[in-house]
Coordinates of C-alpha atoms (C1' of nucleotides) in Angstrom, one line a residue:
Chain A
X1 CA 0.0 0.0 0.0
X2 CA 3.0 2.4 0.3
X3 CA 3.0 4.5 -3.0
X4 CA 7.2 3.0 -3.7
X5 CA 6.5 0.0 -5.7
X6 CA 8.5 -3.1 -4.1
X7 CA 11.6 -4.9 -5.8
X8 CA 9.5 -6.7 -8.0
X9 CA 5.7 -7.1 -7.1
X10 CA 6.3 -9.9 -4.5
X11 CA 3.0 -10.8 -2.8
X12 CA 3.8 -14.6 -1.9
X13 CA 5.2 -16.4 0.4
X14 CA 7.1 -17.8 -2.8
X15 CA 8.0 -14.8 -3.7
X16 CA 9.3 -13.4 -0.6
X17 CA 11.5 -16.8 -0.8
X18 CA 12.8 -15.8 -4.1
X19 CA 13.8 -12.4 -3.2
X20 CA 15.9 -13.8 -0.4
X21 CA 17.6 -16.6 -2.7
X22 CA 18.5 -13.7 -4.9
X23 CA 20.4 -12.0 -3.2
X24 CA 22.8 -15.1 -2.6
X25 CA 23.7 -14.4 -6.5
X26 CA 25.9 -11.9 -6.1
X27 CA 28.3 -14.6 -4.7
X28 CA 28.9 -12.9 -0.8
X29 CA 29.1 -16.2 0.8
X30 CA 27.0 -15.9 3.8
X31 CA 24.3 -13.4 4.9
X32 CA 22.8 -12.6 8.0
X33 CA 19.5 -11.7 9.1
X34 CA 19.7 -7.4 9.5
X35 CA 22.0 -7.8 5.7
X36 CA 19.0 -9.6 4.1
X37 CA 16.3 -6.9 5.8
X38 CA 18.3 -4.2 4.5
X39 CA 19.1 -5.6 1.0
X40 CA 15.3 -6.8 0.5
X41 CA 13.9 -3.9 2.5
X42 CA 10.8 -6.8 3.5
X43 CA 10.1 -6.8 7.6
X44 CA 13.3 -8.0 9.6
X45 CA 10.4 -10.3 11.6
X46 CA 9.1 -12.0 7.3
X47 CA 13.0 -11.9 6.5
X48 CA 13.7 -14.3 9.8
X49 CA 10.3 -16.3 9.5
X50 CA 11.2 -17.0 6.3
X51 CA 15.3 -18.0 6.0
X52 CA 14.6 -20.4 8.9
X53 CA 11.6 -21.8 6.5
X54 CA 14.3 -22.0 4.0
X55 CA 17.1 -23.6 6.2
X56 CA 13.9 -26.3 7.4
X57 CA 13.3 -27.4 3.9
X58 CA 16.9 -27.2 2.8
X59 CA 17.3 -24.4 0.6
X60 CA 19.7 -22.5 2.4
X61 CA 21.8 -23.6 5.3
X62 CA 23.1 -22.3 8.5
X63 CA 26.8 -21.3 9.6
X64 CA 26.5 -19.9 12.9
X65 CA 24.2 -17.3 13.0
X66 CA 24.5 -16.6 9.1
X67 CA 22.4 -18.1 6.7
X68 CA 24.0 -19.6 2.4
X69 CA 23.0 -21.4 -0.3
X70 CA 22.2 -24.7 0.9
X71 CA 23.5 -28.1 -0.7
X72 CA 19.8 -28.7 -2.2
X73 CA 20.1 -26.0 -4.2
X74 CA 23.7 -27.2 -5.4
X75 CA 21.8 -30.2 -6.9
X76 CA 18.9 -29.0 -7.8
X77 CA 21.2 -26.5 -10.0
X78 CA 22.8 -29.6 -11.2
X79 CA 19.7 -30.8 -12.9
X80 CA 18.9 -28.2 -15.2
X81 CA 18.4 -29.6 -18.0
X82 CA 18.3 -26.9 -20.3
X83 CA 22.2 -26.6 -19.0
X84 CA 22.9 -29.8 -18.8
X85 CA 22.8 -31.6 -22.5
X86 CA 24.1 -28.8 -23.6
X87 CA 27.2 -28.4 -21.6
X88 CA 27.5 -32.1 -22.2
X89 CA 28.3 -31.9 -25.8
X90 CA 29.7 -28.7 -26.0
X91 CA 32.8 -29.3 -23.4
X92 CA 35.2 -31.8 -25.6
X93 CA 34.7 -29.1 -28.3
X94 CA 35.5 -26.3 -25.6
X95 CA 38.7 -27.9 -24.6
X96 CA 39.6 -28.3 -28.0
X97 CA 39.1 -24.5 -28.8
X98 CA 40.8 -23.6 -25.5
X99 CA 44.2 -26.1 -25.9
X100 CA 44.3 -24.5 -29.2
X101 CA 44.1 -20.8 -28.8
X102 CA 44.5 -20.4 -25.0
X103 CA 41.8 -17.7 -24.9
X104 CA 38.3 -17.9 -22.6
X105 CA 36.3 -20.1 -24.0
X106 CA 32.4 -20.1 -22.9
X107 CA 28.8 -21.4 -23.5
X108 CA 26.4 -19.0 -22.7
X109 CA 22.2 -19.4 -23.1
X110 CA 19.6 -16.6 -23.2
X111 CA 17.3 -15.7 -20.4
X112 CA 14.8 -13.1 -21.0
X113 CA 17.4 -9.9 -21.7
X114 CA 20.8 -11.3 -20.6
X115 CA 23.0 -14.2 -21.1
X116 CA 23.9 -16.8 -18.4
X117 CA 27.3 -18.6 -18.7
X118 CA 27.0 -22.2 -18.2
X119 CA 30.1 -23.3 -18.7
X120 CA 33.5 -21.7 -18.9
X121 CA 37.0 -22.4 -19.8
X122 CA 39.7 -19.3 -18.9
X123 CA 42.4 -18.3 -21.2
X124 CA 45.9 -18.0 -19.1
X125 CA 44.8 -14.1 -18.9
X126 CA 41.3 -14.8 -17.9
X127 CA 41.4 -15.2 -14.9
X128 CA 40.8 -12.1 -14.0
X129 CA 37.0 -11.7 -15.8
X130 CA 34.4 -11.2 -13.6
X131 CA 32.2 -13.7 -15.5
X132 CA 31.7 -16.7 -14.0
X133 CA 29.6 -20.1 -14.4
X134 CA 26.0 -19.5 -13.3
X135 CA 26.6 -15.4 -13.9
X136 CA 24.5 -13.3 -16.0
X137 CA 25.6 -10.5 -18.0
X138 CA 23.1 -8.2 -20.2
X139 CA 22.8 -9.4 -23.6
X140 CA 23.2 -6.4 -25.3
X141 CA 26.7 -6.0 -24.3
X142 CA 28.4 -9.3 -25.0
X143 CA 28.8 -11.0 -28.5
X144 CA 27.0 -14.7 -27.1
X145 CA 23.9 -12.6 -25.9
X146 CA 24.1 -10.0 -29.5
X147 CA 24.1 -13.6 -31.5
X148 CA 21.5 -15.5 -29.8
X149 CA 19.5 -12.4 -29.9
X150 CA 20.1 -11.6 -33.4
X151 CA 18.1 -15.3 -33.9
X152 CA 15.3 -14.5 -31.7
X153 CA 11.8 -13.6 -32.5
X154 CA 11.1 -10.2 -32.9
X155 CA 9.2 -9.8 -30.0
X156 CA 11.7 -10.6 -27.8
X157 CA 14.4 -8.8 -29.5
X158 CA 11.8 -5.7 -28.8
X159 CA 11.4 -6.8 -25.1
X160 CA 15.5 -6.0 -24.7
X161 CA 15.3 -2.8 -26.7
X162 CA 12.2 -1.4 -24.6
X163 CA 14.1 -1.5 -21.5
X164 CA 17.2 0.8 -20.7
X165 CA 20.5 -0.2 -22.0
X166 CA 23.0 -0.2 -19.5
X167 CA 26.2 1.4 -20.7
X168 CA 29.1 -0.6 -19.8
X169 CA 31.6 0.8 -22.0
X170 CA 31.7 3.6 -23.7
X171 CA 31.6 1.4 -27.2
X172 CA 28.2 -0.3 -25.7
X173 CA 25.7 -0.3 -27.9
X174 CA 23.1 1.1 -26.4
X175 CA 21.2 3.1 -29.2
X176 CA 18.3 0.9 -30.6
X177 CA 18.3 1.6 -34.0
X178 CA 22.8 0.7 -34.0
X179 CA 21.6 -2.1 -31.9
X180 CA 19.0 -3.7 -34.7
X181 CA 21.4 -2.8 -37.5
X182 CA 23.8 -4.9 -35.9
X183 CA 21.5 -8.0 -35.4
X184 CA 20.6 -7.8 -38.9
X185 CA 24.8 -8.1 -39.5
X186 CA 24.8 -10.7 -37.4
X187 CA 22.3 -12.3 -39.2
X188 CA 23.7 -11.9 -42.3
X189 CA 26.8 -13.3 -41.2
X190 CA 26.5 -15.8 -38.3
X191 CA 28.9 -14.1 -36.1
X192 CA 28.8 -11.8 -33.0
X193 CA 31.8 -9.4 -32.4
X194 CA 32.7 -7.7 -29.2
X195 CA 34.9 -5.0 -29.5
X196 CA 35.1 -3.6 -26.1
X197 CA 31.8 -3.4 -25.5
X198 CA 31.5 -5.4 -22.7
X199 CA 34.4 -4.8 -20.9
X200 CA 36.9 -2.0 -22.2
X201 CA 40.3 -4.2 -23.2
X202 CA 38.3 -7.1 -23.8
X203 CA 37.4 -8.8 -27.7
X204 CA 35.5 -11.6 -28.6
X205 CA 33.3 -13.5 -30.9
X206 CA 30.7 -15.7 -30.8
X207 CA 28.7 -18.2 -32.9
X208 CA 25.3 -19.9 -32.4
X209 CA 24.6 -23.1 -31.4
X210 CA 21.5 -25.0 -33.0
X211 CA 19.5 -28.1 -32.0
X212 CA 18.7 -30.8 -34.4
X213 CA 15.6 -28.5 -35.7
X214 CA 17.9 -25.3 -36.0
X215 CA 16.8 -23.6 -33.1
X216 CA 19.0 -21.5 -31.4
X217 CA 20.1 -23.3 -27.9
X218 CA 23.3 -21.0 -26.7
X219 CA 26.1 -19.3 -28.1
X220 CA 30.2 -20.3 -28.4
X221 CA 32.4 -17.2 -27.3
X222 CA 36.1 -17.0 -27.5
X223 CA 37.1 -13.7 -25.8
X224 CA 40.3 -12.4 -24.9
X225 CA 42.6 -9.0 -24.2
X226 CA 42.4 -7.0 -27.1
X227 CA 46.1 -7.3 -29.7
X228 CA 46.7 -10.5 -27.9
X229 CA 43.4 -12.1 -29.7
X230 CA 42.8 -12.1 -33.8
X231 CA 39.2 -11.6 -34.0
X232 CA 39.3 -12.4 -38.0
X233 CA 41.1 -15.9 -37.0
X234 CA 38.9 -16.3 -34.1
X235 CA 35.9 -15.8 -35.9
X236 CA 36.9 -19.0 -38.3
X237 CA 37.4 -21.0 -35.0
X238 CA 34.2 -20.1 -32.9
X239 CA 31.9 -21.2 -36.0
X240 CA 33.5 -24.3 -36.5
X241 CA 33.3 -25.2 -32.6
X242 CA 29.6 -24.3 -32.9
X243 CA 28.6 -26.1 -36.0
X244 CA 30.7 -29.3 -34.3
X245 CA 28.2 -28.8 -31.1
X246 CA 25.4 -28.5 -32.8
X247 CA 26.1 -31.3 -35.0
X248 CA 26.9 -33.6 -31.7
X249 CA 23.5 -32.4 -30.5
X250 CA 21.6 -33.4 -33.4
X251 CA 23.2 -36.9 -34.1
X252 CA 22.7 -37.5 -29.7
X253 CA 19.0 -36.3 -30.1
X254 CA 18.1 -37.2 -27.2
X255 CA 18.9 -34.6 -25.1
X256 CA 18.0 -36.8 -22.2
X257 CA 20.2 -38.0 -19.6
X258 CA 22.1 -41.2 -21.1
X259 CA 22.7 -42.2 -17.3
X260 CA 21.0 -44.9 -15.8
X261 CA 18.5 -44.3 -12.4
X262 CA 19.1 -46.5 -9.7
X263 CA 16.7 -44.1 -8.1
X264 CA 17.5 -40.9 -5.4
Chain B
X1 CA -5.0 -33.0 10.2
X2 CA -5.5 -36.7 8.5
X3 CA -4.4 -39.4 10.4
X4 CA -1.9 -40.5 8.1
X5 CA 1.6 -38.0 7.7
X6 CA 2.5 -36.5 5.0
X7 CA 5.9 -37.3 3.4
X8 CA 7.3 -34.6 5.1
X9 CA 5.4 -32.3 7.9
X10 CA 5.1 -29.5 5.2
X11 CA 2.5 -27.1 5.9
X12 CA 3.7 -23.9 4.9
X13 CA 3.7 -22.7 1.4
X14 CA 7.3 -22.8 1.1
X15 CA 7.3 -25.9 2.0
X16 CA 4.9 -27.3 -0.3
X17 CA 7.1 -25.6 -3.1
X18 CA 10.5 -27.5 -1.7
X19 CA 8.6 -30.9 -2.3
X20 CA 7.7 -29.8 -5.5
X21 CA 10.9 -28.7 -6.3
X22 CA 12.7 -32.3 -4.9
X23 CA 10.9 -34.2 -7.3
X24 CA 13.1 -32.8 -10.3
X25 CA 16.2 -33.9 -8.2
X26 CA 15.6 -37.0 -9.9
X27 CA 16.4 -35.8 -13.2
X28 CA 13.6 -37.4 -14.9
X29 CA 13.5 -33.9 -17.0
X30 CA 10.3 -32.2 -17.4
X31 CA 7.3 -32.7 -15.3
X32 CA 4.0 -32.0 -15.9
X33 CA 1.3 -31.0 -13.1
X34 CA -0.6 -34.2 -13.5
X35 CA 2.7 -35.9 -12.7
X36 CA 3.9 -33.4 -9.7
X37 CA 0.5 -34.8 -8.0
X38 CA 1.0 -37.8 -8.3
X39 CA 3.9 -37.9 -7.2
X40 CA 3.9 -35.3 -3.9
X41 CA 0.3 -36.1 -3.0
X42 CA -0.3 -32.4 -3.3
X43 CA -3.6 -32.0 -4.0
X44 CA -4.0 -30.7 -8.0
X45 CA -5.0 -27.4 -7.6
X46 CA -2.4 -26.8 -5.4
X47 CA 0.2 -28.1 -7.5
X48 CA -1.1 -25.7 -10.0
X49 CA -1.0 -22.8 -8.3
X50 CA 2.3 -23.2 -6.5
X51 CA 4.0 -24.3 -10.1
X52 CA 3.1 -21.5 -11.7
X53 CA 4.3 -19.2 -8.7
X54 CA 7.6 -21.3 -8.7
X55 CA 7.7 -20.1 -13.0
X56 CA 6.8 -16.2 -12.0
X57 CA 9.4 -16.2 -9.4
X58 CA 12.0 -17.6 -11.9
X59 CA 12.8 -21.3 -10.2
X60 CA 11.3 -23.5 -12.9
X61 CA 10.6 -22.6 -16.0
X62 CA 7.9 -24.0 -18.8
X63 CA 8.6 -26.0 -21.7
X64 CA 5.3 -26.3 -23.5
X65 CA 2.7 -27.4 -20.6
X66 CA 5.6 -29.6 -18.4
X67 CA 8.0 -27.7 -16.1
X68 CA 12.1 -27.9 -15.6
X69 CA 14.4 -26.3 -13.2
X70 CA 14.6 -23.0 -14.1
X71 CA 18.4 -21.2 -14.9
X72 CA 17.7 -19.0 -11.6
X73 CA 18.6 -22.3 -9.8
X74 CA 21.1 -23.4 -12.2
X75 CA 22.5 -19.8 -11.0
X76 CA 22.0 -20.0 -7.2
X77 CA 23.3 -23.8 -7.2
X78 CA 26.5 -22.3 -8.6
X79 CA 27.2 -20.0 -5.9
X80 CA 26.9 -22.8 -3.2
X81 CA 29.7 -21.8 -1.1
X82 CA 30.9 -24.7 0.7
X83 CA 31.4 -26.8 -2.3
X84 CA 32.6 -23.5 -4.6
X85 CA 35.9 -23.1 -2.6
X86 CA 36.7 -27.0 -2.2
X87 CA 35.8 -27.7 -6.0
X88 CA 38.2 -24.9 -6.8
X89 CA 41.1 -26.0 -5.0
X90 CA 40.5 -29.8 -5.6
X91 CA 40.4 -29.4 -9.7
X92 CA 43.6 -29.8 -10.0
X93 CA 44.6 -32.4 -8.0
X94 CA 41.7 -34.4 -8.9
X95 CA 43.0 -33.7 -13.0
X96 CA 46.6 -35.7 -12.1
X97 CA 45.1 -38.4 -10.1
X98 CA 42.5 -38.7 -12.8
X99 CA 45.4 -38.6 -15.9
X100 CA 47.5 -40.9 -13.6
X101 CA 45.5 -43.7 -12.8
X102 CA 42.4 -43.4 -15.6
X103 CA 40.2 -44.7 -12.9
X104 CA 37.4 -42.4 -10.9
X105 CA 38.0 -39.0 -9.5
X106 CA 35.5 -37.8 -6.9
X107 CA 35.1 -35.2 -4.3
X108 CA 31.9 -35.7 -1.6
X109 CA 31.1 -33.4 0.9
X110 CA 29.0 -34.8 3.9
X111 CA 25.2 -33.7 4.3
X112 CA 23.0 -35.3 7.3
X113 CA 23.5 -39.0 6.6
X114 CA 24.0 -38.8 2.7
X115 CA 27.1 -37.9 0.8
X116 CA 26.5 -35.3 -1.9
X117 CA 29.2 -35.3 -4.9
X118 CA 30.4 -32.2 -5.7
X119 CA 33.0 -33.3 -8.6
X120 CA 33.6 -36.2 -10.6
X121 CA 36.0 -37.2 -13.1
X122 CA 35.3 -40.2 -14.9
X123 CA 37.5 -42.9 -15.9
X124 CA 37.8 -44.9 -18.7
X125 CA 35.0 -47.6 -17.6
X126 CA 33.2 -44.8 -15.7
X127 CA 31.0 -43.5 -17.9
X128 CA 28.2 -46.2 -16.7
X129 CA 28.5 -45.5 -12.5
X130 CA 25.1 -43.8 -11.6
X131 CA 26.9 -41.0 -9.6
X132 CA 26.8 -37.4 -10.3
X133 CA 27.5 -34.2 -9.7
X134 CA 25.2 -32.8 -7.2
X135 CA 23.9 -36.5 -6.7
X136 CA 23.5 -38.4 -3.4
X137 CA 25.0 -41.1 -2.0
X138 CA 24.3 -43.0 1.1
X139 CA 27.1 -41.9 3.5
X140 CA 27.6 -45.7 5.1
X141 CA 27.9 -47.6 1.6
X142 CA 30.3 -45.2 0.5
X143 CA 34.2 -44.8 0.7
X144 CA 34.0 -41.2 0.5
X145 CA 31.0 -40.7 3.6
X146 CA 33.0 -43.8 5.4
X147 CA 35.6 -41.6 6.4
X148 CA 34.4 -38.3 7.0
X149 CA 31.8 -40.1 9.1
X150 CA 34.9 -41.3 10.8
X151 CA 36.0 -37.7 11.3
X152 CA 32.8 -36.1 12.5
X153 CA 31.4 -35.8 16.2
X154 CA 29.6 -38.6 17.6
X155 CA 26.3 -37.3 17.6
X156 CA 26.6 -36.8 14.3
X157 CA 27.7 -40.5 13.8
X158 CA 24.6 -41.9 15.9
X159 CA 22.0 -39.4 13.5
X160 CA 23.2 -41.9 10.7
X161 CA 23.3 -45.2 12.7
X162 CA 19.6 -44.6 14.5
X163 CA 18.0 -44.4 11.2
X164 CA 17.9 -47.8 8.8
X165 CA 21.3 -48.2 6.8
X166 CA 20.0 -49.6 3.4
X167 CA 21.6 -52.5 2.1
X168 CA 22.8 -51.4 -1.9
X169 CA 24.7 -54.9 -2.3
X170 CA 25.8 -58.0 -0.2
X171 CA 28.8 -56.5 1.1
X172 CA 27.6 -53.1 1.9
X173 CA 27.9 -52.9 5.9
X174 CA 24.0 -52.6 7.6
X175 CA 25.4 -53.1 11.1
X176 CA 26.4 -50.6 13.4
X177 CA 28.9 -52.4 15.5
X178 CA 30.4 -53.4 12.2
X179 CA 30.0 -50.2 10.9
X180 CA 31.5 -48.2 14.4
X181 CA 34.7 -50.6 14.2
X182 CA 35.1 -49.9 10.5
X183 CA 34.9 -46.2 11.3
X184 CA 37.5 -46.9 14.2
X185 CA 39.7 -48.1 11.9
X186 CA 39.1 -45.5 9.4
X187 CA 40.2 -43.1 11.8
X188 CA 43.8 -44.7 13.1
X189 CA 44.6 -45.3 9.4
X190 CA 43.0 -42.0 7.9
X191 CA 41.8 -44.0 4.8
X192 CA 38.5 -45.9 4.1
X193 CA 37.4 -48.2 1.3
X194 CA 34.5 -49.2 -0.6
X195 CA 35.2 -53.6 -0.9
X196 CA 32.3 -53.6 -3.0
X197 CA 29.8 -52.0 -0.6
X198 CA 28.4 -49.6 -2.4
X199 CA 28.0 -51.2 -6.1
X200 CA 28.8 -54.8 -6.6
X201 CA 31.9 -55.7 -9.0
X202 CA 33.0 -51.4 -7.8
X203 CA 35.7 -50.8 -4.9
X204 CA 37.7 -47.6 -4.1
X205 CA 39.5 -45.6 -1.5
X206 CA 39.3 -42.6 -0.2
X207 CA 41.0 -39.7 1.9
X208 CA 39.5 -36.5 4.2
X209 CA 40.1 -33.3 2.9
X210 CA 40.9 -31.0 5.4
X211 CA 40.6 -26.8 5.9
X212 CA 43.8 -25.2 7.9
X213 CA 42.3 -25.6 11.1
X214 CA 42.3 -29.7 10.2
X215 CA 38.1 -29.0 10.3
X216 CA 37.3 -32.2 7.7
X217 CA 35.5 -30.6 4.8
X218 CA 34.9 -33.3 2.2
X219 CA 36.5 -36.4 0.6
X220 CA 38.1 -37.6 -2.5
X221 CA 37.9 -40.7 -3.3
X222 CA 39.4 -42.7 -6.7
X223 CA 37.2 -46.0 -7.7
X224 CA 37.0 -48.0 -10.3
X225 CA 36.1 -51.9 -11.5
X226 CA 37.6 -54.6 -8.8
X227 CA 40.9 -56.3 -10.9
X228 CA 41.0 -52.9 -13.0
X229 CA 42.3 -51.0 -10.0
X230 CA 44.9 -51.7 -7.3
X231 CA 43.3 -50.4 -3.7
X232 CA 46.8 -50.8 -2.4
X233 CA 48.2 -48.6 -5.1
X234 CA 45.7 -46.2 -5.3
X235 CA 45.5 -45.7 -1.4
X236 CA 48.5 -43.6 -1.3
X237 CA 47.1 -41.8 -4.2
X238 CA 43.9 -40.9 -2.6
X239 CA 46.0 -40.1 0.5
X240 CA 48.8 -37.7 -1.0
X241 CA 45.8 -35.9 -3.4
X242 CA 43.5 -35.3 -0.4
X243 CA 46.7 -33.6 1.5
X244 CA 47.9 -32.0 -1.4
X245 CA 44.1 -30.4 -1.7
X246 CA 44.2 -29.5 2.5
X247 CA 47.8 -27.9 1.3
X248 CA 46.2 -25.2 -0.9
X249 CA 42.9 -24.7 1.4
X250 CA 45.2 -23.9 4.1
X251 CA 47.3 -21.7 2.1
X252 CA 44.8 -20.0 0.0
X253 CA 42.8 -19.5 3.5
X254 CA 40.2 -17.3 2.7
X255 CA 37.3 -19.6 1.1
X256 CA 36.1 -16.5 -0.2
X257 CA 35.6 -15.3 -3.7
X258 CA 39.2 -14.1 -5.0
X259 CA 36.5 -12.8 -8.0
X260 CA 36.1 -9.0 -8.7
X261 CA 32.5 -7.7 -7.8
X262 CA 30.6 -5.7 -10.9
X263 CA 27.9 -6.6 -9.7
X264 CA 24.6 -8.1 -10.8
Chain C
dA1 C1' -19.6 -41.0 -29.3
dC2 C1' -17.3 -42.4 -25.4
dC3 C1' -13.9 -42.3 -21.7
dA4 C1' -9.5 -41.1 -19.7
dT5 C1' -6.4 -37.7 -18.6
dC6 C1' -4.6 -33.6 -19.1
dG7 C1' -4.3 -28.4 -17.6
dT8 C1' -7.1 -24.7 -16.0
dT9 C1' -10.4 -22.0 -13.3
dC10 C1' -13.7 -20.9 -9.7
dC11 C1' -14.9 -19.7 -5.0
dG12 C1' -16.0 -20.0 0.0
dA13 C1' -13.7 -21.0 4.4
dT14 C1' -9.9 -20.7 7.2
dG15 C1' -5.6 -20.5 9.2
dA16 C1' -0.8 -19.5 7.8
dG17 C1' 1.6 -15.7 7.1
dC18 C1' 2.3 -10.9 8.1
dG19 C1' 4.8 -7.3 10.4
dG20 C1' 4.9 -3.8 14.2
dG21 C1' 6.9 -3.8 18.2
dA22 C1' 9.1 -5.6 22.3
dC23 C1' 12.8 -8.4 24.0
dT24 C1' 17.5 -10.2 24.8
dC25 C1' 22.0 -10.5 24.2
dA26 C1' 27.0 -8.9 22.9
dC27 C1' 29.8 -5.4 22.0
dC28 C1' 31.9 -0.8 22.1
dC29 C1' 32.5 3.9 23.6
dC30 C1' 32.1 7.3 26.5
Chain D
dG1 C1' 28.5 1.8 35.2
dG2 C1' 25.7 3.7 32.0
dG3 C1' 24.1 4.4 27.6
dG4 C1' 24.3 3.5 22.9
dT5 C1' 24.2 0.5 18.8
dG6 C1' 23.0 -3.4 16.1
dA7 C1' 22.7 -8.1 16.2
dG8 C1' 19.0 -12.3 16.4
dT9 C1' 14.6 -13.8 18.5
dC10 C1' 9.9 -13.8 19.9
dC11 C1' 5.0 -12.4 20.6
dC12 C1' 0.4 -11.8 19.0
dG13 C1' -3.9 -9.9 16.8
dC14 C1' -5.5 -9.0 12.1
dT15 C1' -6.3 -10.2 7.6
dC16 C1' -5.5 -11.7 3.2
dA17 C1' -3.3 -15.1 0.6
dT18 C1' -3.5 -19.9 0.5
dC19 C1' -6.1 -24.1 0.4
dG20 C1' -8.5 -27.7 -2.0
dG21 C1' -12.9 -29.7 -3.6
dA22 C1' -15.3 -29.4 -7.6
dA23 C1' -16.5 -28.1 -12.2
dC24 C1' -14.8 -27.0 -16.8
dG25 C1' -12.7 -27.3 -21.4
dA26 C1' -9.2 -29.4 -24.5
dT27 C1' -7.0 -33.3 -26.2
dG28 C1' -6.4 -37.9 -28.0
dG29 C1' -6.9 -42.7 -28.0
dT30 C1' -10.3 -46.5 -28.8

DNA sequence: ACCATCGTTCCGATGAGCGGGACTCACCCC
DNA sequence: GGGGTGAGTCCCGCTCATCGGAACGATGGT
C-alpha cells in the first residue's frame, strides 16, 4: 500500500522466498539476518520467518548465525536440464578450442534480456573476468547474448530494446536503431563481435549453437585481451566449434540423460 | 490433520514448493502438473498454483505445458559456497590423479546422513556409475562418507546409525557395531574403502580433505572396477591428493571469492 | 460417441503468514 | 556503570493469501 512500488511485485510467500535466494547471487558467501532486511527492505520479523523456512526445507543452510545457499540448491542446479545436454556436448569441443588458442572459451544461453554462462574455460589471462559459471551478464553488451538475440523472434528482440541499455563501456551499444542494424549483420553473417563493449580491453566473438531442428540453444564465445586475440582468425574458430556442437547435438538427439537411475 | 503423515510435515507454502521442487532432483526432465500430483500427494489445484508461482518467481521454468528447473537455480546452485571453494582447489589435484591412474575421481562433501558429490571425473570404464555431480549417496555404503563419518562428532555418527542403513549390495555394511569398528579403523589409518559395498563388481579408496584448522571438509575418493584398480596402489594416491588439496585450502585460507564484484 | 487424462479456473472458508513492536543479548565507547 | 548501537529472536492480533474440492474445457486414443 506504500505508493514506492517493491523490488519486483512480490506478494507470496514464494516470492518473498525468491527475493531472499536472490540476493545469494551476487556470490557474498553468507548473509545474515539485518543484511537480508536491509538488502530486500521486507520486515526483519518475514525476513527471519522466512530463511529459517528456508534452512527447514533445505534451501539455504546455517553457519553460525548466518544463513547460504544450501546443498539442495547445489543439486537442484545440477539438474537443469536446459544446462545440462548442452554443456555435455559442447565441453570436448570447448577444450579443444581452448588447448588451441589459450583464450576464454564459454557457452552462454539466453534468459529473458541477458546471457547466463553455463560453462566456462579461462584463457591464461582470464582469470581475471568477472564472468563466472552460473553469472548473468546483459545481452546487449556481449557478442554470445548480440548472436542469440540476433536469432530471436522479434518480440523478444523488442522486449530488450524497450528497457534501458546499461552502458558498460563507452563502445556499448546502447542506441536501438545501431543495436538492430547490428543484429541484422549478425544475421547476415552468423557471427557476433565484441569490441570492447562489454568490458573495455576485452574482444571476442561468438557463434550460435542450433539443436537438431535449427533452433538456437546457446552461443560459443572465445574472448580475450584485445592485440593478444585475432578476431578475423577467431571468428573462423568459434563457427567451426559451434557447428561441431550443434552437430553432436543433433546426431545425440536425445537430449535426455544417457545415465542410468538406480533411483534418489 | 489426516491421520496418516505426509511425506514430510510441510505445511507452509514454502514448503509445499521445496517438495515440488525435490521431485526434479531425480532428473527425470520435465514434469507435468498431473505428474507433480501424483507424485507429492499435493492435492492438484495446489500443484497448480504453486507451479506457476515457482515459473513467476524464476525457479522453474515451462517447456510447453511440463515444467524444468529454471536457470535461476542453475545460477544459485552455482554459488553454493561450501562446495565452490573445495571444488576450486580440488580441480587440479583431482586432473593428475584422474590422468595418472584413468580410474574415478570424486570429491563428496557430507550432508546429514548422505554424501553429496560435488565433482567427478570419470574414468575410462566410468562413464556407466550412476553417480553425479550434485547427486546423493548413502554416506555408510560409500568410501568417501565412510571416512568423514569417521571424522565427524559422535552425535553426528549416531543421526546416521539410528535411522535404517540400506543395504545397496551384499557387502555393503547394515550393522552398526560393524559399521563403528570400520569407522574406528578408518580413523587410526586415515583411509577408508568401498570392498564392493556400495555397487557390486565397484571398490575404491578414499582420503578427508581438510581446511587449515584440520576441520574435515569433504573427501576424494578414486574407484573403479575390482581387478582394474589396485586399492593398495591407489591408497596412497587418494591419501597424497586429499593432502595436497588440504595444502592449498590452508594456504589459499580465505574460502572466499578471490573474483572481482561488478555486480549483478 | 465415449472415456480417460490432461491443464485450467472458480470460490467459500480458514488458518498460515504478516509485520509492528518488544525483548535479549553482545559489544563498544564514553 | 551507564548508555548507545546493532545483532538475532519472539510475541500476538489482524487479515488476506492460501487451500482444495469441484466443475470446466481441451485433447487424444479406442
Amino acid at each position: 500500500m506504500s505508493p514506492a512500488h517493491r523490488n519486483d511485485g512480490e506478494v507470496s510467500a514464494i516470492g518473498r522466498a525468491a527475493v531472499l535466494l536472490k540476493e545469494f547471487r551476487k556470490g557474498d558467501g553468507a548473509l545474515g539476518i539485518a543484511e537480508l532486511t536491509r538488502r530486500t527492505g521486507l520486515p526483519k520479523s518475514t525476513v527471519h520467518r522466512t530463511v529459517h523456512e528456508l534452512v527447514r526445507v533445505g534451501l539455504l543452510e546455517q553457519a553460525g548465525s548466518a544463513f547460504r545457499i544450501g546443498l539442495l540448491l547445489f543439486e537442484l542446479g545440477q539438474t537443469a536440464p536446459r544446462a545440462n545436454g548442452l554443456v555435455e556436448a559442447a565441453r570436448p569441443h570447448m577444450v579443444n578450442l581452448h588447448d588451441a588458442t589459450g583464450h576464454n572459451v564459454a557457452l552462454a544461453v539466453l534468459e529473458e534480456i541477458e546471457v547466463v554462462y553455463v560453462e566456462i574455460f579461462r584463457g591464461d589471462r582470464g582469470r581475471r573476468l568477472p564472468q563466472r559459471v552460473g553469472g548473468r551478464w546483459p545481452a546487449h553488451a556481449s557478442c554470445a547474448g548480440k548472436v542469440m538475440l540476433a536469432f530471436s523472434p522479434a518480440d523478444k528482440v523488442r522486449g530488450v530494446l524497450g528497457g534501458v541499455l546499461p552502458r558498460l563501456t563507452d563502445r556499448t551499444l546502447t542506441d536501438p536503431p545501431a543495436l538492430l542494424a547490428e543484429l541484422a549483420q549478425i544475421r547476415r553473417s552468423g557471427v557476433a563481435f565484441d569490441r570492447q563493449e562489454s568490458i573495455a580491453g576485452v574482444v571476442g566473438a561468438a557463434a550460435p549453437v542450433r539443436d537438431g531442428d535449427g533452433a538456437v540453444l546457446g552461443a560459443l564465445a572465445i574472448s580475450g585481451p584485445v592485440g593478444r586475440i585475432s578476431l578475423s582468425r577467431v571468428d573462423t574458430a568459434v563457427r567451426a566449434g559451434a557447428l561441431g556442437i550443434s552437430r553432436d547435438l543433433a546426431r545425440g538427439a536425445s537430449v535426455v540423460r544417457p545415465v542410468l537411475g538406480l533411483g534418489r
